Short mmCIF file of C-alpha atoms in Angstrom, two decimals:
data_model
loop_
_atom_site.label_atom_id
_atom_site.label_comp_id
_atom_site.label_asym_id
_atom_site.label_seq_id
_atom_site.Cartn_x
_atom_site.Cartn_y
_atom_site.Cartn_z
CA MET A 1 -5.01 -36.50 -60.50
CA SER A 2 -5.92 -39.22 -58.15
CA VAL A 3 -8.53 -39.34 -54.94
CA PRO A 4 -9.87 -42.44 -52.81
CA ALA A 5 -13.10 -43.51 -52.21
CA ALA A 6 -14.71 -42.87 -48.77
CA HIS A 7 -16.75 -46.08 -48.11
CA GLY A 8 -16.53 -48.65 -46.12
CA ALA A 9 -15.59 -52.05 -46.06
CA GLY A 10 -19.94 -52.49 -45.28
CA SER A 11 -20.83 -51.02 -49.23
CA GLN A 12 -18.64 -52.70 -51.21
CA VAL A 13 -19.34 -54.59 -53.63
CA GLN A 14 -18.47 -57.13 -56.40
CA VAL A 15 -17.38 -54.87 -59.74
CA PHE A 16 -19.44 -56.24 -62.46
CA ASP A 17 -22.49 -55.89 -59.61
CA ALA A 18 -21.44 -52.24 -60.42
CA VAL A 19 -21.72 -52.07 -63.80
CA LYS A 20 -24.67 -54.18 -63.54
CA ALA A 21 -26.12 -51.19 -61.77
CA LEU A 22 -25.37 -48.61 -63.86
CA ALA A 23 -26.32 -50.69 -67.15
CA PHE A 24 -30.63 -51.16 -66.25
CA VAL A 25 -30.31 -47.31 -64.70
CA GLY A 26 -28.95 -46.19 -68.30
CA ASP A 27 -31.02 -48.34 -70.08
CA LEU A 28 -33.98 -46.43 -67.74
CA SER A 29 -32.36 -43.03 -68.18
CA MET A 30 -32.36 -43.44 -72.07
CA GLY A 31 -35.79 -45.23 -72.25
CA GLN A 32 -34.90 -48.72 -73.24
CA PRO A 33 -35.65 -52.29 -72.26
CA ILE A 34 -33.94 -52.72 -69.11
CA ASP A 35 -31.58 -55.37 -70.79
CA HIS A 36 -30.96 -52.79 -74.01
CA SER A 37 -27.07 -52.55 -72.46
CA ALA A 38 -26.50 -56.42 -71.80
CA ARG A 39 -28.05 -56.95 -75.43
CA THR A 40 -25.41 -54.60 -76.85
CA ALA A 41 -22.68 -55.34 -75.31
CA TRP A 42 -23.88 -58.97 -76.33
CA LEU A 43 -23.81 -58.35 -79.74
CA ALA A 44 -21.02 -56.56 -79.75
CA VAL A 45 -18.68 -59.03 -78.64
CA ARG A 46 -20.05 -61.30 -81.05
CA LEU A 47 -19.31 -58.64 -83.62
CA ALA A 48 -15.75 -58.67 -82.29
CA ALA A 49 -15.73 -62.40 -82.71
CA ALA A 50 -16.17 -63.25 -85.66
CA LEU A 51 -13.94 -60.19 -87.18
CA GLY A 52 -11.01 -62.41 -85.36
CA LEU A 53 -10.44 -59.81 -83.25
CA ALA A 54 -8.65 -60.22 -79.59
CA ALA A 55 -10.43 -61.58 -76.26
CA GLN A 56 -8.78 -58.82 -73.74
CA LEU A 57 -10.97 -56.57 -76.58
CA GLN A 58 -14.02 -58.77 -76.65
CA THR A 59 -14.28 -58.08 -72.53
CA HIS A 60 -13.27 -54.33 -72.89
CA VAL A 61 -15.85 -53.72 -75.80
CA ALA A 62 -18.50 -55.40 -73.94
CA TYR A 63 -17.35 -53.44 -70.07
CA VAL A 64 -17.78 -50.07 -72.66
CA SER A 65 -21.29 -51.05 -73.93
CA LEU A 66 -22.57 -51.98 -70.72
CA LEU A 67 -21.77 -48.69 -69.14
CA ARG A 68 -22.20 -46.84 -72.59
CA TRP A 69 -25.24 -45.07 -70.66
CA SER A 70 -23.93 -43.73 -67.21
CA GLY A 71 -23.56 -40.76 -67.96
CA CYS A 72 -27.14 -40.37 -68.81
CA THR A 73 -28.05 -38.73 -65.25
CA ALA A 74 -24.89 -36.50 -64.74
CA ASN A 75 -26.16 -34.61 -68.27
CA ALA A 76 -29.99 -35.70 -68.04
CA PRO A 77 -30.74 -31.70 -66.80
CA GLU A 78 -29.16 -30.55 -70.27
CA ILE A 79 -30.74 -32.69 -72.34
CA ALA A 80 -34.20 -31.55 -70.84
CA ASP A 81 -34.32 -27.91 -71.30
CA LEU A 82 -33.57 -29.10 -74.63
CA MET A 83 -36.44 -32.03 -75.29
CA GLY A 84 -38.38 -30.85 -72.66
CA ASP A 85 -38.86 -34.90 -71.80
CA ASP A 86 -35.36 -35.85 -71.15
CA VAL A 87 -36.25 -39.64 -71.28
CA ASN A 88 -38.70 -40.04 -73.94
CA GLY A 89 -36.41 -38.28 -76.31
CA ARG A 90 -34.04 -40.12 -75.79
CA GLN A 91 -35.99 -42.54 -77.03
CA ALA A 92 -36.75 -41.07 -80.06
CA MET A 93 -33.33 -39.81 -81.08
CA LEU A 94 -32.09 -44.03 -80.66
CA ALA A 95 -34.76 -44.85 -82.39
CA VAL A 96 -35.07 -41.45 -85.50
CA GLY A 97 -32.30 -39.13 -84.22
CA MET A 98 -31.00 -36.25 -83.07
CA PRO A 99 -33.51 -33.51 -84.38
CA ALA A 100 -31.58 -31.29 -86.71
CA HIS A 101 -31.97 -28.27 -84.75
CA LEU A 102 -30.94 -29.82 -81.53
CA SER A 103 -27.77 -31.13 -83.66
CA GLY A 104 -25.51 -28.32 -82.23
CA LEU A 105 -25.97 -28.15 -79.49
CA THR A 106 -25.51 -31.57 -77.89
CA GLY A 107 -22.08 -30.99 -77.21
CA PRO A 108 -21.87 -29.83 -73.94
CA ALA A 109 -23.76 -33.03 -73.13
CA ALA A 110 -21.49 -34.81 -74.61
CA GLN A 111 -18.86 -33.93 -73.31
CA ILE A 112 -20.70 -33.78 -69.14
CA HIS A 113 -21.72 -37.86 -70.64
CA CYS A 114 -18.37 -38.52 -71.31
CA GLU A 115 -16.88 -36.67 -68.34
CA VAL A 116 -18.78 -38.90 -65.86
CA SER A 117 -18.77 -41.73 -67.74
CA GLY A 118 -14.86 -42.20 -68.01
CA ASP A 119 -15.02 -41.33 -64.44
CA VAL A 120 -17.22 -44.31 -63.34
CA ALA A 121 -14.97 -46.00 -65.46
CA ARG A 122 -12.57 -45.13 -63.43
CA THR A 123 -12.84 -45.30 -59.75
CA LEU A 124 -14.49 -48.90 -60.78
CA GLY A 125 -11.20 -49.52 -61.32
CA LEU A 126 -11.85 -51.22 -65.26
CA PRO A 127 -8.65 -51.38 -68.67
CA VAL A 128 -7.81 -48.04 -69.65
CA PRO A 129 -9.10 -49.11 -73.14
CA VAL A 130 -13.17 -48.97 -70.97
CA GLU A 131 -11.91 -45.67 -69.88
CA ARG A 132 -10.17 -44.44 -72.68
CA ALA A 133 -13.60 -45.42 -75.36
CA LEU A 134 -16.09 -44.64 -72.84
CA ARG A 135 -14.55 -40.89 -72.88
CA ARG A 136 -15.20 -41.02 -76.97
CA ILE A 137 -17.83 -42.89 -77.44
CA PHE A 138 -20.01 -40.19 -79.37
CA GLU A 139 -16.90 -40.14 -81.69
CA THR A 140 -17.26 -41.03 -84.83
CA LEU A 141 -14.71 -42.80 -87.08
CA ASP A 142 -15.57 -39.74 -90.11
CA GLY A 143 -14.93 -36.98 -87.62
CA GLY A 144 -18.23 -36.26 -87.26
CA GLY A 145 -19.16 -37.26 -83.18
CA GLN A 146 -18.86 -34.84 -79.93
CA PRO A 147 -17.66 -33.10 -78.05
CA HIS A 148 -14.06 -32.78 -80.25
CA ALA A 149 -15.02 -34.47 -83.58
CA LEU A 150 -12.01 -35.99 -83.52
CA ALA A 151 -11.35 -39.15 -85.93
CA GLY A 152 -10.04 -42.54 -87.70
CA SER A 153 -7.39 -43.50 -85.66
CA ASP A 154 -8.65 -41.38 -82.63
CA VAL A 155 -11.73 -43.47 -82.53
CA PRO A 156 -11.41 -46.09 -79.68
CA ILE A 157 -13.06 -49.49 -82.28
CA GLU A 158 -14.00 -50.22 -79.40
CA VAL A 159 -16.43 -47.34 -79.68
CA GLN A 160 -16.95 -47.97 -83.10
CA LEU A 161 -17.60 -52.05 -82.01
CA VAL A 162 -20.49 -50.36 -79.17
CA GLN A 163 -22.27 -48.22 -82.00
CA VAL A 164 -22.97 -50.66 -84.11
CA ALA A 165 -24.09 -53.53 -81.84
CA GLY A 166 -26.65 -50.97 -80.48
CA ASP A 167 -27.92 -49.32 -83.96
CA LEU A 168 -28.77 -53.52 -84.24
CA GLU A 169 -29.81 -53.87 -81.00
CA VAL A 170 -32.27 -50.96 -81.18
CA HIS A 171 -33.16 -50.59 -85.17
CA SER A 172 -33.65 -53.97 -85.75
CA ARG A 173 -36.33 -54.43 -82.26
CA VAL A 174 -37.91 -51.29 -83.32
CA TYR A 175 -38.45 -51.36 -86.83
CA SER A 176 -36.80 -54.93 -88.63
CA LEU A 177 -33.47 -56.87 -89.41
CA GLU A 178 -33.99 -55.24 -93.13
CA HIS A 179 -34.27 -51.64 -91.75
CA ALA A 180 -31.04 -51.98 -89.62
CA LEU A 181 -28.91 -53.74 -92.03
CA ALA A 182 -29.18 -51.37 -94.01
CA GLY A 183 -29.18 -48.19 -91.91
CA LEU A 184 -25.97 -49.61 -91.27
CA ALA A 185 -25.15 -50.52 -94.95
CA ALA A 186 -25.63 -46.25 -94.99
CA ARG A 187 -22.98 -45.87 -92.14
CA ALA A 188 -20.73 -48.04 -93.00
CA GLY A 189 -17.21 -46.02 -93.98
CA ARG A 190 -18.83 -43.70 -91.76
CA GLN A 191 -19.07 -44.65 -88.03
CA TYR A 192 -17.08 -48.28 -88.43
CA PRO A 193 -15.25 -49.30 -91.27
CA ALA A 194 -16.78 -51.33 -94.48
CA GLU A 195 -15.28 -54.58 -94.74
CA TRP A 196 -17.03 -54.83 -91.84
CA LEU A 197 -20.53 -55.33 -93.01
CA PRO A 198 -20.58 -58.27 -94.66
CA ALA A 199 -19.74 -60.17 -91.48
CA LEU A 200 -23.33 -58.51 -90.29
CA ARG A 201 -25.39 -59.63 -92.77
CA GLU A 202 -24.12 -63.23 -92.65
CA ASN A 203 -24.69 -62.94 -89.03
CA ALA A 204 -27.24 -60.34 -87.81
CA ALA A 205 -30.05 -62.78 -88.05
CA ASP A 206 -28.60 -65.46 -87.18
CA TRP A 207 -27.28 -63.70 -83.56
CA LEU A 208 -30.36 -61.95 -83.06
CA HIS A 209 -32.83 -64.90 -83.50
CA THR A 210 -30.27 -66.30 -80.28
CA LEU A 211 -30.94 -63.39 -78.07
CA GLU A 212 -34.54 -63.59 -78.87
CA ASN A 213 -34.74 -67.49 -77.85
CA ASP A 214 -32.55 -67.56 -75.02
CA PRO A 215 -33.20 -64.01 -72.81
CA ALA A 216 -31.37 -66.56 -69.91
CA GLY A 217 -28.29 -65.85 -71.08
CA VAL A 218 -28.63 -61.87 -71.84
CA ASP A 219 -29.24 -62.25 -68.29
CA SER A 220 -26.08 -64.66 -66.99
CA PHE A 221 -23.68 -62.61 -69.98
CA ALA A 222 -20.26 -61.54 -69.00
CA PRO A 223 -16.91 -60.50 -69.99
CA ALA A 224 -14.87 -63.70 -69.20
CA ALA A 225 -10.80 -61.27 -68.32
CA ALA A 226 -10.55 -60.14 -64.22
CA LEU A 227 -9.96 -57.08 -63.55
CA PRO A 228 -7.84 -54.42 -61.54
CA ALA A 229 -9.19 -54.62 -58.35
CA PRO A 230 -12.60 -57.03 -57.07
CA THR A 231 -15.24 -54.49 -55.58
CA ALA A 232 -16.24 -51.06 -55.75
CA PRO A 233 -18.38 -48.63 -53.82
CA LEU A 234 -21.44 -48.72 -54.13
CA GLU A 235 -21.76 -44.98 -52.95
CA LEU A 236 -20.89 -44.44 -56.83
CA ILE A 237 -24.03 -46.11 -58.25
CA ALA A 238 -25.54 -44.15 -55.06
CA ASP A 239 -23.68 -40.21 -56.26
CA VAL A 240 -24.39 -41.57 -59.96
CA ILE A 241 -28.33 -42.21 -59.86
CA ASP A 242 -28.41 -38.47 -57.60
CA LEU A 243 -26.54 -36.70 -60.34
CA LYS A 244 -30.13 -37.12 -62.47
CA LEU A 245 -31.24 -34.11 -60.03
CA PRO A 246 -29.31 -31.67 -58.61
CA TRP A 247 -30.90 -31.06 -56.14
CA LEU A 248 -30.46 -34.02 -54.92
CA THR A 249 -26.44 -33.78 -55.01
CA GLY A 250 -26.07 -36.45 -51.48
CA TYR A 251 -29.80 -37.53 -51.04
CA SER A 252 -29.02 -41.47 -51.29
CA ARG A 253 -26.26 -41.39 -49.00
CA ARG A 254 -28.18 -38.68 -45.88
CA VAL A 255 -30.99 -41.59 -46.33
CA ALA A 256 -28.10 -44.24 -45.68
CA GLU A 257 -26.60 -42.93 -43.28
CA ALA A 258 -29.86 -42.34 -41.82
CA ALA A 259 -31.52 -45.04 -42.42
CA ARG A 260 -27.91 -47.50 -41.03
CA GLY A 261 -28.23 -44.98 -37.15
CA CYS A 262 -32.00 -46.16 -36.84
CA ALA A 263 -31.39 -50.11 -37.60
CA VAL A 264 -28.18 -49.97 -35.10
CA ARG A 265 -31.29 -48.06 -32.52
CA LEU A 266 -34.10 -50.13 -33.90
CA GLY A 267 -31.15 -53.33 -32.02
CA LEU A 268 -30.74 -55.07 -35.36
CA THR A 269 -29.07 -57.59 -36.27
CA GLU A 270 -25.01 -56.14 -37.90
CA ALA A 271 -26.44 -58.55 -41.22
CA GLN A 272 -29.59 -56.46 -41.63
CA CYS A 273 -28.30 -53.06 -40.95
CA SER A 274 -26.56 -53.34 -43.50
CA ARG A 275 -28.71 -54.43 -46.10
CA ILE A 276 -30.50 -51.62 -44.82
CA HIS A 277 -27.90 -49.15 -45.87
CA ARG A 278 -26.98 -50.63 -48.68
CA ALA A 279 -30.44 -50.75 -50.11
CA ALA A 280 -30.78 -46.90 -49.46
CA LEU A 281 -28.19 -46.07 -50.83
CA ILE A 282 -29.63 -48.00 -54.41
CA HIS A 283 -33.39 -46.94 -53.82
CA GLY A 284 -33.04 -44.02 -56.33
CA MET A 285 -32.45 -46.77 -59.55
CA GLY A 286 -35.68 -46.35 -60.24
CA ARG A 287 -35.78 -43.09 -60.68
CA ALA A 288 -34.37 -42.81 -64.00
CA ALA A 289 -37.26 -43.75 -65.81
CA VAL A 290 -39.01 -40.45 -64.63
CA PRO A 291 -37.98 -37.31 -66.35
CA ASN A 292 -36.82 -34.38 -64.79
CA GLU A 293 -39.44 -32.46 -66.05
CA ILE A 294 -42.22 -34.64 -63.78
CA TRP A 295 -39.56 -34.61 -61.12
CA ASN A 296 -38.70 -30.34 -60.94
CA LEU A 297 -42.82 -30.04 -60.57
CA PRO A 298 -43.75 -27.17 -57.90
CA GLY A 299 -46.85 -28.20 -56.44
CA MET A 300 -48.55 -31.83 -56.59
CA PRO A 301 -48.48 -33.68 -59.84
CA GLY A 302 -51.75 -35.05 -61.32
CA GLU A 303 -52.57 -38.07 -62.03
CA ALA A 304 -50.20 -39.05 -65.19
CA ALA A 305 -47.74 -37.42 -63.76
CA MET A 306 -48.41 -39.46 -60.43
CA GLU A 307 -48.62 -42.51 -63.18
CA ARG A 308 -45.02 -42.12 -62.63
CA LEU A 309 -43.97 -41.88 -60.07
CA ARG A 310 -45.92 -44.78 -58.63
CA LEU A 311 -43.16 -46.85 -61.58
CA VAL A 312 -40.61 -45.74 -59.46
CA PRO A 313 -40.22 -48.55 -56.64
CA TYR A 314 -40.95 -51.43 -59.11
CA TRP A 315 -38.84 -50.95 -61.37
CA THR A 316 -36.28 -50.23 -58.39
CA ALA A 317 -38.28 -54.46 -57.92
CA ARG A 318 -36.89 -55.03 -62.07
CA ALA A 319 -33.33 -54.96 -61.48
CA ALA A 320 -33.50 -56.97 -57.80
CA ARG A 321 -34.23 -59.24 -60.54
CA ARG A 322 -30.95 -58.67 -62.27
CA ILE A 323 -27.68 -57.41 -60.39
CA GLY A 324 -26.09 -60.71 -58.63
CA SER A 325 -25.42 -59.56 -55.39
CA LEU A 326 -27.47 -56.70 -54.77
CA ALA A 327 -31.09 -58.99 -55.08
CA ASP A 328 -31.98 -58.43 -51.90
CA GLU A 329 -31.17 -55.53 -51.02
CA ALA A 330 -32.92 -54.06 -54.32
CA ASP A 331 -35.84 -55.97 -53.26
CA ILE A 332 -35.73 -54.42 -49.69
CA ALA A 333 -34.27 -50.63 -51.36
CA SER A 334 -38.20 -50.99 -53.29
CA TYR A 335 -40.20 -51.05 -50.81
CA ALA A 336 -39.39 -47.22 -49.63
CA ASP A 337 -42.50 -45.70 -50.73
CA GLU A 338 -44.79 -48.09 -49.30
CA ARG A 339 -46.84 -47.56 -45.72
CA LEU A 340 -48.22 -49.76 -43.04
CA ASP A 341 -51.62 -47.95 -43.75
CA GLY A 342 -51.68 -49.44 -47.37
CA SER A 343 -51.79 -46.19 -49.32
CA GLY A 344 -48.34 -46.54 -50.34
CA PHE A 345 -47.19 -47.45 -52.99
CA PHE A 346 -46.38 -49.46 -55.88
CA ARG A 347 -47.36 -52.59 -54.19
CA GLY A 348 -50.01 -51.10 -51.86
CA ALA A 349 -48.66 -53.68 -48.79
CA SER A 350 -49.57 -52.51 -45.31
CA GLY A 351 -48.97 -53.41 -42.04
CA ASP A 352 -46.74 -57.29 -41.69
CA ALA A 353 -46.59 -57.46 -45.94
CA ILE A 354 -44.00 -55.22 -44.91
CA ARG A 355 -40.59 -56.43 -43.53
CA VAL A 356 -38.27 -54.56 -41.43
CA GLU A 357 -35.61 -53.03 -43.46
CA GLY A 358 -38.84 -51.27 -45.44
CA ARG A 359 -39.54 -49.41 -42.79
CA VAL A 360 -37.14 -48.08 -41.54
CA LEU A 361 -36.18 -46.90 -45.17
CA ALA A 362 -39.45 -45.75 -45.71
CA ALA A 363 -39.37 -43.66 -42.79
CA ALA A 364 -35.63 -42.64 -44.11
CA THR A 365 -36.31 -41.83 -47.40
CA GLN A 366 -39.16 -39.24 -46.50
CA TRP A 367 -37.34 -37.49 -43.53
CA ALA A 368 -34.39 -37.30 -45.74
CA MET A 369 -36.73 -35.39 -48.71
CA TRP A 370 -38.38 -33.15 -45.98
CA GLN A 371 -35.26 -31.81 -45.41
CA THR A 372 -33.51 -31.58 -48.51
CA ASP A 373 -34.38 -28.42 -50.93
CA ARG A 374 -37.00 -28.97 -54.35
CA PRO A 375 -38.61 -26.64 -56.97
CA GLY A 376 -41.28 -25.30 -55.34
CA ARG A 377 -40.71 -26.42 -51.47
CA ALA A 378 -37.56 -25.25 -49.07
CA ARG A 379 -36.43 -27.83 -46.95
CA LEU A 380 -37.67 -28.08 -43.69
CA GLY A 381 -35.32 -27.99 -40.59
CA GLU A 382 -34.59 -31.30 -38.87
CA GLU A 383 -37.03 -30.61 -35.76
CA ASP A 384 -40.38 -29.67 -38.39
CA ALA A 385 -39.16 -32.29 -39.98
CA THR A 386 -39.33 -35.41 -37.46
CA ARG A 387 -42.60 -33.49 -35.73
CA ARG A 388 -44.44 -34.56 -39.36
CA LEU A 389 -42.39 -37.53 -39.33
CA ARG A 390 -44.23 -38.37 -35.87
CA GLU A 391 -47.73 -37.45 -37.59
CA GLU A 392 -47.54 -39.62 -40.23
CA ALA A 393 -46.71 -42.37 -37.36
CA ALA A 394 -49.61 -41.70 -34.65
CA GLN A 395 -51.98 -41.24 -38.15
CA GLY A 396 -50.41 -45.50 -39.27
CA ARG A 397 -49.03 -44.78 -42.12
CA PHE A 398 -44.72 -45.29 -41.02
CA ASP A 399 -44.13 -47.50 -38.30
CA THR A 400 -43.69 -46.06 -34.68
CA LYS A 401 -40.88 -47.62 -33.20
CA VAL A 402 -39.05 -47.02 -36.40
CA VAL A 403 -39.71 -43.44 -36.45
CA SER A 404 -38.23 -43.22 -32.29
CA ALA A 405 -35.41 -44.82 -33.06
CA LEU A 406 -34.61 -42.58 -36.40
CA THR A 407 -35.12 -39.23 -35.14
CA GLY A 408 -34.29 -39.42 -31.99
CA GLY A 409 -30.30 -40.76 -32.67
CA PRO A 410 -27.94 -38.70 -32.14
CA ALA A 411 -25.89 -36.26 -34.47
CA ALA A 412 -24.17 -37.90 -37.06
CA ALA A 413 -20.58 -38.30 -36.40
CA PRO A 414 -17.96 -35.96 -38.38
CA LYS A 415 -17.03 -37.30 -41.93
CA PRO A 416 -13.82 -38.49 -42.01
CA ASP A 417 -11.36 -36.46 -44.54
CA HIS A 418 -10.82 -38.14 -47.48
CA ALA A 419 -8.95 -35.55 -49.27
CA ALA A 420 -7.69 -33.51 -47.18
CA GLY A 421 -5.75 -30.13 -48.53
CA LEU A 422 -7.37 -30.84 -52.51
CA LEU A 423 -9.67 -27.96 -52.43
CA THR A 424 -9.73 -25.26 -49.96
CA ASP A 425 -12.64 -23.33 -47.73
CA ARG A 426 -13.53 -22.02 -50.16
CA GLU A 427 -14.16 -23.28 -52.35
CA ILE A 428 -16.16 -26.70 -51.59
CA GLU A 429 -18.77 -23.88 -50.32
CA VAL A 430 -18.79 -22.80 -53.58
CA LEU A 431 -18.68 -26.22 -55.59
CA ARG A 432 -21.57 -27.78 -52.65
CA ARG A 433 -23.07 -24.83 -53.95
CA ILE A 434 -22.55 -25.17 -57.51
CA SER A 435 -23.48 -28.90 -56.76
CA HIS A 436 -26.69 -28.59 -55.93
CA GLY A 437 -27.70 -26.25 -59.18
CA GLU A 438 -26.72 -22.86 -58.33
CA SER A 439 -25.45 -21.29 -61.31
CA ASN A 440 -22.37 -18.79 -61.09
CA LYS A 441 -24.21 -15.64 -59.71
CA GLU A 442 -26.86 -17.72 -56.63
CA ALA A 443 -23.57 -18.87 -55.83
CA ALA A 444 -22.20 -16.00 -55.71
CA ARG A 445 -25.41 -14.61 -54.09
CA THR A 446 -25.43 -16.84 -51.26
CA LEU A 447 -21.74 -16.91 -50.62
CA GLY A 448 -21.38 -13.12 -50.58
CA ILE A 449 -19.17 -12.99 -53.57
CA SER A 450 -19.17 -11.93 -56.70
CA PRO A 451 -19.63 -13.85 -60.02
CA SER A 452 -16.55 -13.51 -61.13
CA THR A 453 -14.57 -14.47 -58.09
CA VAL A 454 -16.85 -18.45 -58.24
CA ARG A 455 -15.90 -18.55 -61.34
CA ALA A 456 -12.54 -18.40 -60.62
CA HIS A 457 -12.63 -20.69 -57.19
CA LEU A 458 -13.96 -23.20 -60.61
CA GLU A 459 -11.41 -23.20 -62.37
CA ASN A 460 -9.33 -24.06 -59.53
CA ILE A 461 -11.82 -26.89 -58.78
CA PHE A 462 -11.68 -28.43 -61.95
CA ARG A 463 -8.06 -27.93 -61.85
CA LYS A 464 -7.58 -29.32 -58.74
CA LEU A 465 -10.25 -32.35 -60.27
CA GLU A 466 -8.64 -32.86 -63.71
CA CYS A 467 -12.44 -32.74 -64.66
CA THR A 468 -13.92 -29.52 -67.16
CA THR A 469 -17.91 -29.51 -65.96
CA ARG A 470 -19.64 -29.51 -63.44
CA ALA A 471 -21.00 -33.27 -62.85
CA ALA A 472 -17.93 -34.78 -63.07
CA ALA A 473 -16.47 -32.28 -59.98
CA THR A 474 -19.32 -33.41 -58.30
CA LEU A 475 -18.68 -37.14 -58.85
CA LYS A 476 -15.74 -36.95 -57.71
CA ALA A 477 -15.93 -34.46 -54.43
CA LEU A 478 -18.51 -37.67 -53.49
CA THR A 479 -16.79 -40.03 -54.39
CA SER A 480 -13.55 -38.86 -52.51
CA GLY A 481 -15.48 -37.33 -49.37
CA LEU A 482 -14.65 -33.13 -49.99
CA LEU A 483 -18.94 -33.16 -50.37
#
């Protein structure tokens, strides 16, 4: 099944910039330094070259390395349920391994991750071997992996290379090169072919020395081969970001739509309108660094939690330095939580220090958030959200002209149906409820049908969208214009 992405020409971005953005989000999700995936890709390519593997395979392994964690936002709710803190829990898993008492419980989370990351690769138009490897990224040579316990030739060589490179990168950084090599030696023959070990022992020190002494080379590293599709929809990144919290499904798209409409009514140039729209789509990149347990707090967060939240726009600003054609948009996006009176974060910027693009984005994100249901806080209707935003503008927190343009425009025009007839109206209703985190029983109660009917609709939805998890169905529905 192939469905067209719902996007406009102005939202297109170079595929490799989209890959870098997703790698950045993935590294934050895993509690890793923001160059972890790039370093892993660099090491995996060097290992493949040392083994005499083909140049095309080296390119494939680079993309697999960079997108290895692109499914992390999708299974964040499941990992949070298992470990409490999805970010620090993953960080510990990479450094010390999966806790024994959880090892048998992670199969569903692995399935979600693999399905979503594979769909990401397909949407980006990456080569089939890249998609195939991402769908099997947690499988191991000896059959001890997840979610399907594949073994031998069913585990792509790209997966084996990335696993070795990832372990080398993390363990040499957290512990030492000797520790990393000892761990890799212990896994030789199980995680990867034992005949790779001499190449690792011979070259690892030099590779790591180069990484430490030429970080700019890692930042500028890019796979060499041309891609089937030169650009990809920026909405994909927005949707992947929002998967972290089911109650945020479609949020970044709503912010982008509202912000662009505001910019048009303010009479800004088309270039400014486009930048604002694109910035809104990626403004939540830094959200991946904050555990779900903090986002899901029903009341006001304590000071420790607020410190984590204040860093969200900081991490988005860091992305601006790493993502080529998205640099200006990521910088604008980092002003989403600033306020005109200086009470926002992370900079505490005020007045003229916040340019108009940032003012529009700040107002649009808050207005859309107040109209979004979240744990412990029911959404406001548009009229109440508008009244509250205008009150805060009168108190100096938001630009009054921006708020007037944002809240005074006509309702958004209906979106074109890019996948007419793919799902029935009832199936779309069910998927909308499920995509926002409702259980089968909750969706049944909301829609006035039985849980067994919801389950039957879900089975049809999964069959039509060719997926097996709710997160993957949500992503496909968003990118195809169904939600």
